[in-house]
CSV table of C-alpha atoms in Angstrom, one decimal:
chain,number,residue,atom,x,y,z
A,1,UNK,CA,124.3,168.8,119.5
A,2,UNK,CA,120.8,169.8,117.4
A,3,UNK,CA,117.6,169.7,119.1
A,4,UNK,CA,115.8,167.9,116.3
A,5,UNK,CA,112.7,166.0,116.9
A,6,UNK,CA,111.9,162.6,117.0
A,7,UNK,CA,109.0,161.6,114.9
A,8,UNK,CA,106.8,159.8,116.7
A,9,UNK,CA,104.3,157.6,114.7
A,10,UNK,CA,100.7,157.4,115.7
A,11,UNK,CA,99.2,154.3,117.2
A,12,UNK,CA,97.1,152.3,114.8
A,13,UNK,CA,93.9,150.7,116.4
A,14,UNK,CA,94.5,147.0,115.9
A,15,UNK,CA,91.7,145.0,113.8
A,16,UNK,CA,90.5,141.5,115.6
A,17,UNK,CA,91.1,138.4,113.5
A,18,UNK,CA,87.9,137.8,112.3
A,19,UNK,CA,87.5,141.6,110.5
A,20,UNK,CA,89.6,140.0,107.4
A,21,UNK,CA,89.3,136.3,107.5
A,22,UNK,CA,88.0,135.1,104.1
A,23,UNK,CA,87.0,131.8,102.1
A,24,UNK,CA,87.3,131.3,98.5
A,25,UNK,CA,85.4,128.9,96.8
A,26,UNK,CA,86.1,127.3,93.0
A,27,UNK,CA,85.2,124.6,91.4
A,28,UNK,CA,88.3,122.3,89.6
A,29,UNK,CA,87.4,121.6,85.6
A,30,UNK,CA,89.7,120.1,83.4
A,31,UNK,CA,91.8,123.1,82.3
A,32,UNK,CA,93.1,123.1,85.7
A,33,UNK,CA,94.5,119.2,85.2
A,34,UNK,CA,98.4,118.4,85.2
A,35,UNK,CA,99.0,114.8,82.8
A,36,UNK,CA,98.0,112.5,86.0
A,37,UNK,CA,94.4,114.2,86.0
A,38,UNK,CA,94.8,115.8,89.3
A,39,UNK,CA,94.6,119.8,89.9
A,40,UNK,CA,98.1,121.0,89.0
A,41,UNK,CA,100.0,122.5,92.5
A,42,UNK,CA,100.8,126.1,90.7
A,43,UNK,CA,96.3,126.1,90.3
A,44,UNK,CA,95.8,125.7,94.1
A,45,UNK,CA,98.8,128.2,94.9
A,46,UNK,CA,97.4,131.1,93.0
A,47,UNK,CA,94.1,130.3,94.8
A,48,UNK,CA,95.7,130.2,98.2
A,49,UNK,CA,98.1,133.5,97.3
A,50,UNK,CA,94.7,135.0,96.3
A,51,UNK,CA,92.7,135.0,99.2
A,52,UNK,CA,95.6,135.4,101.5
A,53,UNK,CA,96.1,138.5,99.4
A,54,UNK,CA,92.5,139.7,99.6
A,55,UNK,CA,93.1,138.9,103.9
A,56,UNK,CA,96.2,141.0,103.8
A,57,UNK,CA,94.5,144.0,101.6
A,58,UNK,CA,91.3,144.0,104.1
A,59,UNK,CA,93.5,143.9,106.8
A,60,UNK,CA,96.3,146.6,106.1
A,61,UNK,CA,93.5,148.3,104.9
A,62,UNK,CA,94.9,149.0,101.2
A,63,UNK,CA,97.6,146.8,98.9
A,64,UNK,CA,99.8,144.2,100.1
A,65,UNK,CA,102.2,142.0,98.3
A,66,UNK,CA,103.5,138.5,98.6
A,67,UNK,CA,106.4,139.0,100.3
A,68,UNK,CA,107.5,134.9,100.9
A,69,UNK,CA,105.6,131.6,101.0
A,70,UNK,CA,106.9,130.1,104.5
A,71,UNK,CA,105.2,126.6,103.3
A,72,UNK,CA,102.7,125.0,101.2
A,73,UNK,CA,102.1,121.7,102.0
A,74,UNK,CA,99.6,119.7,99.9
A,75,UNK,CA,97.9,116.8,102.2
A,76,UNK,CA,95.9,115.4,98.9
A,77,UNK,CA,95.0,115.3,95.6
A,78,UNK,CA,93.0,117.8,94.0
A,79,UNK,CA,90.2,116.1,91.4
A,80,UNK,CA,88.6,117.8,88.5
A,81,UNK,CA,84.6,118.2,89.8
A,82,UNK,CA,86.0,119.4,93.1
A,83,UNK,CA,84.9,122.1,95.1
A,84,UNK,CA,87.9,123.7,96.5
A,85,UNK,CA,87.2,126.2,99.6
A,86,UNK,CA,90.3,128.4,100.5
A,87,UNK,CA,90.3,129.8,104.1
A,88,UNK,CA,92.7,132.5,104.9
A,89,UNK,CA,93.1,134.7,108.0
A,90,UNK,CA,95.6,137.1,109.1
A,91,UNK,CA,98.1,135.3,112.1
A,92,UNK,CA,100.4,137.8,113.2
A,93,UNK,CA,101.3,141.4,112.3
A,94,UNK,CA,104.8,143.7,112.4
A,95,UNK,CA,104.8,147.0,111.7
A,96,UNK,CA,104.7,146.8,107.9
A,97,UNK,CA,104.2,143.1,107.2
A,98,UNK,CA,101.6,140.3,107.5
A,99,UNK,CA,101.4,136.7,107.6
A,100,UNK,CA,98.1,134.6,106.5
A,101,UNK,CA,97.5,131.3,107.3
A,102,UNK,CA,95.5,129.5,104.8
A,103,UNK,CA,93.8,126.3,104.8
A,104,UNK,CA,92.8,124.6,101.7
A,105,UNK,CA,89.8,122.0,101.8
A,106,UNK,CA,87.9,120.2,98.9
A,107,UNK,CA,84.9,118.4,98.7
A,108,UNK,CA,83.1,116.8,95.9
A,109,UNK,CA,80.4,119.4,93.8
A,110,UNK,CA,77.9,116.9,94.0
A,111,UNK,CA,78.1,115.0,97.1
A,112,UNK,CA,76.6,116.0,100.7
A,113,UNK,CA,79.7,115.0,102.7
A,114,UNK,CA,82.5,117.4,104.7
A,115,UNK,CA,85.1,118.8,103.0
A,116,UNK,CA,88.5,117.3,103.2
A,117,UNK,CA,91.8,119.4,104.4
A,118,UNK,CA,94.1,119.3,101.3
A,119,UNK,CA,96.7,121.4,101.8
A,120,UNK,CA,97.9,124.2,103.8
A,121,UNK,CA,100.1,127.4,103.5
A,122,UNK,CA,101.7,130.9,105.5
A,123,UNK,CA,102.4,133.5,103.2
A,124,UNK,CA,104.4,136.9,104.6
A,125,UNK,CA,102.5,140.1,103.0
A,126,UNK,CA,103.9,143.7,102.6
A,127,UNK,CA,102.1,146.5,102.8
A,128,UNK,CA,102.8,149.1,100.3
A,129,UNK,CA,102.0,152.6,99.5
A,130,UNK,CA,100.7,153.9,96.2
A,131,UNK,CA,104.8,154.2,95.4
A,132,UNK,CA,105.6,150.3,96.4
A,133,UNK,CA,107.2,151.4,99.8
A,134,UNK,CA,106.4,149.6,102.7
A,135,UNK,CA,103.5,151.0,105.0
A,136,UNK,CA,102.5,150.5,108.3
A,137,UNK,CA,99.7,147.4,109.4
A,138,UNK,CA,97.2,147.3,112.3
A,139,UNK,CA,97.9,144.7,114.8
A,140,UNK,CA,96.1,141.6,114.9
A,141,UNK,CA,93.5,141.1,118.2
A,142,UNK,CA,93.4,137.0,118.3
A,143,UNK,CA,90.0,136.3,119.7
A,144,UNK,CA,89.8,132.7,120.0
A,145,UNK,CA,92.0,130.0,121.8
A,146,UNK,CA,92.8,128.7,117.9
A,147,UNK,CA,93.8,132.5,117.2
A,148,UNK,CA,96.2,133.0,119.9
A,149,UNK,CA,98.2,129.5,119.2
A,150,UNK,CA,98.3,130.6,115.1
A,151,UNK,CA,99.7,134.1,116.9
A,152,UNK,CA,102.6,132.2,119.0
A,153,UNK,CA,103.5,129.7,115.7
A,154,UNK,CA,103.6,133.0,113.5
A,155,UNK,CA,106.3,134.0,115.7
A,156,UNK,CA,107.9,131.1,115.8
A,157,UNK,CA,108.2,130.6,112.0
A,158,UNK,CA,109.0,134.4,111.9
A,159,UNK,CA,112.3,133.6,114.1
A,160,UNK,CA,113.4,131.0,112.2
A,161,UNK,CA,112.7,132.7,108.6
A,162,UNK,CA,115.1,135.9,110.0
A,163,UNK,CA,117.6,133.1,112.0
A,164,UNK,CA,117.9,131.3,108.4
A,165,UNK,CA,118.1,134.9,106.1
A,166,UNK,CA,120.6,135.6,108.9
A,167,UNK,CA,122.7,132.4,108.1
A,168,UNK,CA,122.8,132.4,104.8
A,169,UNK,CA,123.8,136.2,104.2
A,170,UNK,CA,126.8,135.1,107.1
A,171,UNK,CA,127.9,131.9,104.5
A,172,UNK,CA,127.8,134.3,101.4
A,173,UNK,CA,129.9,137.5,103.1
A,174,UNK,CA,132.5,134.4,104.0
A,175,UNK,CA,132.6,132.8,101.2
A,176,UNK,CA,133.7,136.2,99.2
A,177,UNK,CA,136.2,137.0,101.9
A,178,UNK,CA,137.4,133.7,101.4
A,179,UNK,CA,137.2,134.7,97.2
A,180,UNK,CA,134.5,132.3,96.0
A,181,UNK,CA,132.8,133.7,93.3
A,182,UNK,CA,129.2,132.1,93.3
């Protein structure tokens, strides 16, 4: 037996929640139309992988790429004249990976009242090094009540995105044992 040893990695301070939380503002015009004169779904995706890109940079501290989109769930039509505000915030860290919760309101560019919740996303980041390999993340400090449950959901989703990767390699591996070619 060698006497080799272990490399032991250095703890990285955590960052709270609030240190990369970000909001995104743009206004809808008519280029960003689909044929029924609403905002087209792919317009208010980029937005939200943008700013839940910019959390994931400020948090890891360096780049970050879209690793998966867990869901994106749009709650309302987007007009042309809106002001569209994304809000993305880092939910839960691993040891390399990220996921940002973003929340997508719009409100009218002319009109005093609240905005309105149109849609919603979770996006999994990976942090990468200047050659693309994965890098190590602070943790995430929740602060609030709100930060803590987003914390406890991450996980959840997190155990059912590995239960289903899980399932599906399983079904694959059989069905070439069994000599379906797919």
């Amino acid at each position: 037996m060698t006497d080799q040893a272990t490399e032991v990695e250095p703890e990285i301070p955590g960052k709270p929640t609030s240190a990369s939380r970000t909001t995104l503002s743009h206004i809808m015009t008519h280029s960003d139309t689909n044929l029924l004169g609403t905002v087209h779904g792919g317009v208010i995706m980029k937005l939200v992988d943008d700013a839940a890109g910019a959390v994931a940079g400020r948090h890891s501290g360096g780049p970050a790429v879209t690793a998966s989109m867990d869901e994106m769930a749009f709650l309302e039509p987007v007009r042309v004249g809106d002001l569209v505000h994304v809000k993305a915030q880092v939910n839960w860290t691993g040891r390399t990976s990220m996921e940002v919760g973003v929340r997508v309101l719009a409100e009218r560019w002319n009109e005093s009242a609240p905005p309105t919740q149109v849609g919603s996303a979770y996006l999994v980041f990976a942090a990468v090094d200047a050659d693309g390999k994965p890098r190590r993340v602070p943790p995430v400090i929740p602060e609030t009540d709100r930060d803590r449950r987003r914390y406890q959901e991450a996980q959840i989703r997190r155990t059912h995105r590995l239960a289903r990767r899980r399932a599906i390699r399983e079904l694959r591996e059989q069905r070439a044992a069994e000599g379906f070619e797919d």
